[in-house]
CSV table of C-alpha atoms in Angstrom, one decimal:
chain,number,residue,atom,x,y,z
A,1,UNK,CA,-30.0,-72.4,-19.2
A,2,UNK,CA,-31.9,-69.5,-17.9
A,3,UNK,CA,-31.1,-65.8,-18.0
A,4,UNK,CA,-30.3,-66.1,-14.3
A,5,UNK,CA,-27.5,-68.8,-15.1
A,6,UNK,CA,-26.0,-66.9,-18.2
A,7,UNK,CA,-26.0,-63.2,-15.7
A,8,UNK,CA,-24.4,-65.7,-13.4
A,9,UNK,CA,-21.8,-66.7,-15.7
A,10,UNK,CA,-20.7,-62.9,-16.0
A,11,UNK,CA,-20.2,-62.5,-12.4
A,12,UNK,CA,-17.8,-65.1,-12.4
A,13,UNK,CA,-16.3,-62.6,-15.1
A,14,UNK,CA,-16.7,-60.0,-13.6
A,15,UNK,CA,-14.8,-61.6,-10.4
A,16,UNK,CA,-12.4,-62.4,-12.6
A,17,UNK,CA,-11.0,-59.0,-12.9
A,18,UNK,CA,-12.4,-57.5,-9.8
A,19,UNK,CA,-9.8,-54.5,-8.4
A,20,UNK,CA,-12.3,-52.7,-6.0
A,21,UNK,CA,-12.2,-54.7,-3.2
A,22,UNK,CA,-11.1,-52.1,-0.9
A,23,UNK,CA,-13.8,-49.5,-1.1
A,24,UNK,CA,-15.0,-48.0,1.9
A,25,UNK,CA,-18.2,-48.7,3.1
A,26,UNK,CA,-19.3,-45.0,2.8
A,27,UNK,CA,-20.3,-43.3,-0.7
A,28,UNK,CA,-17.7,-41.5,-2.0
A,29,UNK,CA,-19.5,-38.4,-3.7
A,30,UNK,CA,-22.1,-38.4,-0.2
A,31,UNK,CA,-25.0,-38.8,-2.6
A,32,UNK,CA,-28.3,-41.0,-2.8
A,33,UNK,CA,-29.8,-41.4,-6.0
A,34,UNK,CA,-33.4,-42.3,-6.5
A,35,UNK,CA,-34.7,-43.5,-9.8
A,36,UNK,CA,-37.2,-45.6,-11.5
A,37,UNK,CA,-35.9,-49.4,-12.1
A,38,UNK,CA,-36.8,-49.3,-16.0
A,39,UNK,CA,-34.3,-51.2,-18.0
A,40,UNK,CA,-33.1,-48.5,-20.2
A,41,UNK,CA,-32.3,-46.1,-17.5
A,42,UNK,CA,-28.4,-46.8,-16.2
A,43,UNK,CA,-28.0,-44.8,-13.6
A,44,UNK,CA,-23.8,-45.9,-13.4
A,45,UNK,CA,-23.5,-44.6,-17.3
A,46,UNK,CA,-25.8,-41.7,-17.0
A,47,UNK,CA,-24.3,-39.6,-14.0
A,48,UNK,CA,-20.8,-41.3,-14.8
A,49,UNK,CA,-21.0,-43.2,-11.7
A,50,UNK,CA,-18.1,-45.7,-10.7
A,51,UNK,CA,-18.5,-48.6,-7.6
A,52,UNK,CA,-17.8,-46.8,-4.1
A,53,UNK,CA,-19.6,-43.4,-5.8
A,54,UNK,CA,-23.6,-43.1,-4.9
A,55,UNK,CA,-25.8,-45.6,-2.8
A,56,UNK,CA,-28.2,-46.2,-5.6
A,57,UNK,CA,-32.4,-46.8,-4.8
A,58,UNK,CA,-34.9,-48.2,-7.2
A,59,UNK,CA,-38.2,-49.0,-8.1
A,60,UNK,CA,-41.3,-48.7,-9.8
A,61,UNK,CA,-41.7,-44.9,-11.0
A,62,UNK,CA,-38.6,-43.7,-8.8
A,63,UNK,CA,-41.6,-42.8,-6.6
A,64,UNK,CA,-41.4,-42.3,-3.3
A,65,UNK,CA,-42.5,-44.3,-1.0
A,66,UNK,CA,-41.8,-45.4,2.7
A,67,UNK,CA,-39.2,-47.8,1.9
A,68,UNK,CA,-37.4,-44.9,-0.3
A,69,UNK,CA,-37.6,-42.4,2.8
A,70,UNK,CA,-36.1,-46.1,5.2
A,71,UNK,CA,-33.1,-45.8,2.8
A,72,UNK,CA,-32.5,-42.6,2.1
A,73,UNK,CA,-32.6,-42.1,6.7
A,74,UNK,CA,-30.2,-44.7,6.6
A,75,UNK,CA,-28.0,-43.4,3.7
A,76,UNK,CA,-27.8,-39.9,5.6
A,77,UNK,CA,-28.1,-40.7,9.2
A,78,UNK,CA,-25.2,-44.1,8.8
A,79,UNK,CA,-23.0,-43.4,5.9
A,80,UNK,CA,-22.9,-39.8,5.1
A,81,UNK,CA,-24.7,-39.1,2.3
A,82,UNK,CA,-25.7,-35.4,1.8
A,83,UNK,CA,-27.4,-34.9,-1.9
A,84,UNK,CA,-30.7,-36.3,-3.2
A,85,UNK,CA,-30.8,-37.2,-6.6
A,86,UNK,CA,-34.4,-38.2,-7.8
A,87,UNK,CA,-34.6,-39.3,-11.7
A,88,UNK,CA,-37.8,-40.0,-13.5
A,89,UNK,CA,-38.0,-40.8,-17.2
A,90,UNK,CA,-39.9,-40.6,-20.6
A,91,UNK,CA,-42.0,-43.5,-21.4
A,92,UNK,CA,-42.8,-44.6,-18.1
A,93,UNK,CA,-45.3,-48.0,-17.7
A,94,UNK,CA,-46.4,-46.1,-14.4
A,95,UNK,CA,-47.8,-43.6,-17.6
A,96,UNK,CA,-49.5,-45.6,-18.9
A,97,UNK,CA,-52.2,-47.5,-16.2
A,98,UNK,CA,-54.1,-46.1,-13.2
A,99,UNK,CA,-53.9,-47.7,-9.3
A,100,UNK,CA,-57.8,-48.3,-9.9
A,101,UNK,CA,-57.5,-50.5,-13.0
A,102,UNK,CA,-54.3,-51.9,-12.1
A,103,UNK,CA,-55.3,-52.9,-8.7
A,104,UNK,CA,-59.1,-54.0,-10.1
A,105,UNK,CA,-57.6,-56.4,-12.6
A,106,UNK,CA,-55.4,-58.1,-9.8
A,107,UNK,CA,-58.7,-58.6,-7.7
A,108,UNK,CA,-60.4,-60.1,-10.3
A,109,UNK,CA,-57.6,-62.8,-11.0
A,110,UNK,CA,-56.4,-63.2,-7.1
A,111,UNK,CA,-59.4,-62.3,-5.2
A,112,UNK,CA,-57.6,-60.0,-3.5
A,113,UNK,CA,-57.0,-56.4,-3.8
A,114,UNK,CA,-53.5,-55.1,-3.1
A,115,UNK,CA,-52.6,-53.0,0.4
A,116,UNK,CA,-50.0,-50.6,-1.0
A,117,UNK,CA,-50.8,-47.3,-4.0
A,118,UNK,CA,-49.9,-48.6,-7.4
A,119,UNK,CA,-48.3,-45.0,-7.7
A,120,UNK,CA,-49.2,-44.7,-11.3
A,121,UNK,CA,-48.9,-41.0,-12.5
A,122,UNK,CA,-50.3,-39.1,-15.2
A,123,UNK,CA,-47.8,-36.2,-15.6
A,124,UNK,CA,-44.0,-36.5,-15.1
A,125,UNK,CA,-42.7,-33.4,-13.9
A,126,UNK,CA,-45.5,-33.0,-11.3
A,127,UNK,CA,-44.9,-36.8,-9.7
A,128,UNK,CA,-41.1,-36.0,-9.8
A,129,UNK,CA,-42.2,-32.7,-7.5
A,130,UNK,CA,-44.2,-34.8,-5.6
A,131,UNK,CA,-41.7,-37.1,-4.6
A,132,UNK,CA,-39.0,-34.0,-4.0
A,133,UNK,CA,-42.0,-33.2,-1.2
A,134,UNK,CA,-42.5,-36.4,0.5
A,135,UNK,CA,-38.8,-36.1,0.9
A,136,UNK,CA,-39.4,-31.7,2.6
A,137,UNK,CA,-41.7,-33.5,4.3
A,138,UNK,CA,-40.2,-36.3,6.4
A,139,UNK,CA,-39.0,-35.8,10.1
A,140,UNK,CA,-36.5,-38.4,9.6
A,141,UNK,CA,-34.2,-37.3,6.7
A,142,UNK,CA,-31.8,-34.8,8.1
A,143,UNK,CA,-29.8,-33.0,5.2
A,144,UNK,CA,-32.6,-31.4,2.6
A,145,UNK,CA,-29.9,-28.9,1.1
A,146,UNK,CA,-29.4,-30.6,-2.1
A,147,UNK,CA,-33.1,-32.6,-3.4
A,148,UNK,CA,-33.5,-32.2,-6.8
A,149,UNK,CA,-35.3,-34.0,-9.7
A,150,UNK,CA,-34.8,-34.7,-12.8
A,151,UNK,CA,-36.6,-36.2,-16.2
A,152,UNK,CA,-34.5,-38.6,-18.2
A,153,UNK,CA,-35.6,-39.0,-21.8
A,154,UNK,CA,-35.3,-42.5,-23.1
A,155,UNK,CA,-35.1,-41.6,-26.8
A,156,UNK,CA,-32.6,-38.6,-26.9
A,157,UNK,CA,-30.4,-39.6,-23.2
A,158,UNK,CA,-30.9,-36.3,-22.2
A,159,UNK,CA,-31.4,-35.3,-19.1
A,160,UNK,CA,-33.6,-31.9,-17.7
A,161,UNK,CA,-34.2,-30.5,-14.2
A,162,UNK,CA,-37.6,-30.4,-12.4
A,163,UNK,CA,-38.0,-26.6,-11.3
B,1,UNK,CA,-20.1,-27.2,-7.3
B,2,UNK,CA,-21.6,-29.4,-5.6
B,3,UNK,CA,-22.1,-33.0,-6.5
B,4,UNK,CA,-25.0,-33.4,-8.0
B,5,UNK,CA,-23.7,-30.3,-10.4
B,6,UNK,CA,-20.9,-32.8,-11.3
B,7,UNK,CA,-22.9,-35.6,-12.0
B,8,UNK,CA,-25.2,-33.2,-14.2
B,9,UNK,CA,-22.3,-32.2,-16.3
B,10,UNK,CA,-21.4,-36.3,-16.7
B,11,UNK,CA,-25.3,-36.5,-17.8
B,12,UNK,CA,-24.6,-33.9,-20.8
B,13,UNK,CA,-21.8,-36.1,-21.7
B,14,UNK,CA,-23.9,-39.5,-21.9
B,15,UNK,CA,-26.2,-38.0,-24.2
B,16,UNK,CA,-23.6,-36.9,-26.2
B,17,UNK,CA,-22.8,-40.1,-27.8
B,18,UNK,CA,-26.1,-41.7,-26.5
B,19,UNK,CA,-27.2,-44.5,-29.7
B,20,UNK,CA,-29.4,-46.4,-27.4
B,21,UNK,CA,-33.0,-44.1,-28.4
B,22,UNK,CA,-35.2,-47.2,-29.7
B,23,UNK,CA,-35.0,-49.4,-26.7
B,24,UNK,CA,-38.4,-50.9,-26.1
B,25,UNK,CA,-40.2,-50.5,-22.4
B,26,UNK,CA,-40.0,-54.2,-21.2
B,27,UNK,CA,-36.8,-55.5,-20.7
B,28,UNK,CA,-35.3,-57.5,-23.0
B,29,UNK,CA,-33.8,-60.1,-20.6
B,30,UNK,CA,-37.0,-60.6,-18.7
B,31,UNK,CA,-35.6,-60.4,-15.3
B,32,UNK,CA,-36.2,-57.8,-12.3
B,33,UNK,CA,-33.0,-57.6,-9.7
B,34,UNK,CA,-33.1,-56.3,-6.2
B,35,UNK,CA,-30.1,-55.6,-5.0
B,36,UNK,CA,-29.1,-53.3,-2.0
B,37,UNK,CA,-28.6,-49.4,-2.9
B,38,UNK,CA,-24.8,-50.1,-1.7
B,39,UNK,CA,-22.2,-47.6,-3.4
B,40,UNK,CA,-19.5,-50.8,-4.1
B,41,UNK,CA,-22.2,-53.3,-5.4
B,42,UNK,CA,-22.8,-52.1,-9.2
B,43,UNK,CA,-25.1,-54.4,-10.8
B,44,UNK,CA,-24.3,-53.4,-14.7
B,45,UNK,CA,-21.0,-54.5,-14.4
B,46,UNK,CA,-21.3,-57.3,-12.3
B,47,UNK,CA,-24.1,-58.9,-13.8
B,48,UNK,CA,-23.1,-57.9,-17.3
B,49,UNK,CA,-26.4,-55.2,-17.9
B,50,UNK,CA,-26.8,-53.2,-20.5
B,51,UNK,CA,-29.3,-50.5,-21.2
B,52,UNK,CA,-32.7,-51.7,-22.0
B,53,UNK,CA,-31.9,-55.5,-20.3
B,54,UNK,CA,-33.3,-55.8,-16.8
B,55,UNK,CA,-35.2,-53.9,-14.3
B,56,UNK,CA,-33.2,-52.8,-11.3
B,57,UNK,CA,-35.0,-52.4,-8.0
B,58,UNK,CA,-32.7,-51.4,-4.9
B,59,UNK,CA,-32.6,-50.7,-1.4
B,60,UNK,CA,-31.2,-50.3,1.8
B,61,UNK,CA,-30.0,-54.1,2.5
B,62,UNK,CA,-32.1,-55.4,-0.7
B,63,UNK,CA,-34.6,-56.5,1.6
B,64,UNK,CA,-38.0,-57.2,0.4
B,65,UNK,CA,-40.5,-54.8,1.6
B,66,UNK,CA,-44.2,-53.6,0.6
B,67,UNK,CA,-42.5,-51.2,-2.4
B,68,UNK,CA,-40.6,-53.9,-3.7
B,69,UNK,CA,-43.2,-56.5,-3.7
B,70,UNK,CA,-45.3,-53.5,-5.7
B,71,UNK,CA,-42.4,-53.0,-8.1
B,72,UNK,CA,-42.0,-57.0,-8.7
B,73,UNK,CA,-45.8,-57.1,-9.3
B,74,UNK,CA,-45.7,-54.2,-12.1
B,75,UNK,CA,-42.9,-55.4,-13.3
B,76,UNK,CA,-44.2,-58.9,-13.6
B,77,UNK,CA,-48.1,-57.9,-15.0
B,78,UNK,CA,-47.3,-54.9,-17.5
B,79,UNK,CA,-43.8,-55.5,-18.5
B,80,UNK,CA,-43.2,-59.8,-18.5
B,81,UNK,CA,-40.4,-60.2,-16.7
B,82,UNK,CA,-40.4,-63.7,-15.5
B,83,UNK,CA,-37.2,-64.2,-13.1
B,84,UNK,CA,-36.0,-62.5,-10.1
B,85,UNK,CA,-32.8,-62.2,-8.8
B,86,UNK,CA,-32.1,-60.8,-5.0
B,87,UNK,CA,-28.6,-59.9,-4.4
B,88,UNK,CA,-27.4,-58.8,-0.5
B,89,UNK,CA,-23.6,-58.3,-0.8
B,90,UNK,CA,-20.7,-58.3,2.6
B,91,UNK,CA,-19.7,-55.6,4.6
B,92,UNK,CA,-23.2,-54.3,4.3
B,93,UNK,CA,-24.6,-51.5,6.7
B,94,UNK,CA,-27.8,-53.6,7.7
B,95,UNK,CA,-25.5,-55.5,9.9
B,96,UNK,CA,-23.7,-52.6,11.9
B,97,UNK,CA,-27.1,-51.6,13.5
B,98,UNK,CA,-30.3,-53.0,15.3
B,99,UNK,CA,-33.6,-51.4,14.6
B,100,UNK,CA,-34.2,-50.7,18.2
B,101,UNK,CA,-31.2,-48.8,19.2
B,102,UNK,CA,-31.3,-46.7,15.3
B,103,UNK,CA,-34.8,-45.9,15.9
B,104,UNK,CA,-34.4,-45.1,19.3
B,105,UNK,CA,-31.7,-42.8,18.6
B,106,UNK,CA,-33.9,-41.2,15.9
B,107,UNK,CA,-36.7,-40.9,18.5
B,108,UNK,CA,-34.2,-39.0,21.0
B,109,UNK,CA,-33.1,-36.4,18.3
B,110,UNK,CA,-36.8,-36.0,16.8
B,111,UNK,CA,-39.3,-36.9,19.3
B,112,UNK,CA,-41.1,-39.5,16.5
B,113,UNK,CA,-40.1,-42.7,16.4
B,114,UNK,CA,-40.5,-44.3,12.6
B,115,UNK,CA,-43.5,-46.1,11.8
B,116,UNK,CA,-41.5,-48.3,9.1
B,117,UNK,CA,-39.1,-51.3,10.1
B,118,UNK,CA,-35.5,-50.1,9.7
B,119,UNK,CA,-35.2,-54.1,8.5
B,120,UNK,CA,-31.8,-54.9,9.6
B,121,UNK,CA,-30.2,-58.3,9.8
B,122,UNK,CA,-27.7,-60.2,11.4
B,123,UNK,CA,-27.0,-63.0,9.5
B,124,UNK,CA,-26.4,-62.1,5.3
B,125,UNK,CA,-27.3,-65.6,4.1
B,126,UNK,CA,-30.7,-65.9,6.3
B,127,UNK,CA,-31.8,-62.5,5.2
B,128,UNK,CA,-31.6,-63.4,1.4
B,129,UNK,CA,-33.7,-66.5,2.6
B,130,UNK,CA,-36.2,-64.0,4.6
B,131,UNK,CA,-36.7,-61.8,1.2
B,132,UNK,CA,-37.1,-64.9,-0.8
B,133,UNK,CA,-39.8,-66.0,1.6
B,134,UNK,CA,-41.9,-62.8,1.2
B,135,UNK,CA,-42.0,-63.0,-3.0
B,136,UNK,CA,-43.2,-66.6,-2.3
B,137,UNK,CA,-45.9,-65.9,0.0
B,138,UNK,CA,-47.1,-62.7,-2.0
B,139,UNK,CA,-50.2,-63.0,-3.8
B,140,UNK,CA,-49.7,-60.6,-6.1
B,141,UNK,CA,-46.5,-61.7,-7.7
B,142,UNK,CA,-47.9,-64.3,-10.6
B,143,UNK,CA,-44.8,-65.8,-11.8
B,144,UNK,CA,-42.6,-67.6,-9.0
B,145,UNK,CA,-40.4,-70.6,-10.9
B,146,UNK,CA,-37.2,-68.9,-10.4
B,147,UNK,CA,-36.4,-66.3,-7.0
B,148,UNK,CA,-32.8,-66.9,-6.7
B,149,UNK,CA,-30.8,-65.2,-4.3
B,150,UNK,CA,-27.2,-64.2,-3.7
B,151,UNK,CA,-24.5,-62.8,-1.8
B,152,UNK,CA,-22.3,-60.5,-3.1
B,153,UNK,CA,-18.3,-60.3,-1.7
B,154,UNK,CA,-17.1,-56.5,-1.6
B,155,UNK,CA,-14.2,-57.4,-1.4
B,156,UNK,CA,-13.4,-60.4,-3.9
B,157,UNK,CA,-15.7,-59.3,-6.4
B,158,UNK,CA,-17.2,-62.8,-6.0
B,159,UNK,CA,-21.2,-63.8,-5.5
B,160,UNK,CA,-22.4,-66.7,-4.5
B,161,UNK,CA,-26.0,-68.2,-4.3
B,162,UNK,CA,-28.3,-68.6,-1.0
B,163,UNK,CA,-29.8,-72.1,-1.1
């Protein structure tokens, strides 16, 4: 049995007990959250989020990327959202490589070097303001009221504000 | 108050009783998910997810783009996850729009016209297919033996797997 079939299994749970199923389509609180995929960072428990509350976007860093400024267009220009939430954390891996390494390794194994930025970073706070601007920055993202960035730190589960 | 003030305010209250500080980096389950960022699909509950098990990569549609092939690939070299679960889920907002007419619409109230694919779909069960296809034909990705894919019911609670 793999961990796929035994995550599988608790869906069926999950189903079991389901009471949501009639949840608009729209977020509830208006607001997109952006933050790295890293296992220890729960978004839901963090900010006290429920299903139906926050469309929620992931990935390597919680950098932002093109896809992240797709999503966030679509969040705002199809289903209302109006706040940016952007959440970094402590203990990064994207601390603790660079793209020219990273990238250098995979040519040596594949022969071939990767297209897209690794988007490794080297300071926190100053990659979660870098993301904020890439956001400022974007013609296509029309509500810019409410960006803001945070650090989440892994050990204590506190969170602090990027100023 | 706005939102993201609220949400804040739940964050102080998660670190309160927070007991999960010596979590490792990789994830304990050894399995990356891409879901979409949809507010109703919450992949902690439905999947069973706790802090420190999986990485979650998300968003809009759960469609497998450059970013998520990038996330997949550091997630896969530097932190040994070995499965991958895709998850697109009913009702979704990928399927109420054509890139043409969204973009086109964006090009009327902007004057640009977005360089990035807006990467919506038509058909659920062929588009889980479509981002399965992409991790198999990525170079970069080393570990392939299991890239399951699912779609999730909004309304019943209930997934069930692409073949």
């Amino acid at each position: 049995m793999t961990t796929t079939d035994e995550l599988i299994a608790n869906a069926a749970r999950y189903a079991d007990s389901f009471d949501k199923g009639d949840l608009p389509l729209p977020p509830a609180r208006q607001v997109a959250v952006v933050a790295c995929m890293d296992a220890r960072l729960n978004p839901y428990g963090l900010l006290g989020l429920s299903e139906g509350d926050a469309h929620v976007i992931r990935n390597a860093g919680g950098v932002v990327t093109a896809d992240q400024l797709r999503s966030l267009a679509i969040s705002q220009r199809l289903l209302g959202t109006t706040e940016i939430i952007l959440i970094h954390h402590t203990d990064c891996g994207m601390l603790t490589f660079t793209d020219d390494a990273f990238k250098a390794g995979i040519q040596a194994e594949t022969g071939q070097k990767p297209a897209w930025a690794a988007e490794a970073f080297t300071d926190l706070d100053e990659d979660v303001r870098q993301s904020i601007r890439r956001i400022q920055a974007d013609p296509f993202i029309p509500v810019k009221d409410s960006v803001r960035g945070f650090v989440y730190d892994v050990h204590t589960g506190k969170l602090h504000e990027v100023k």
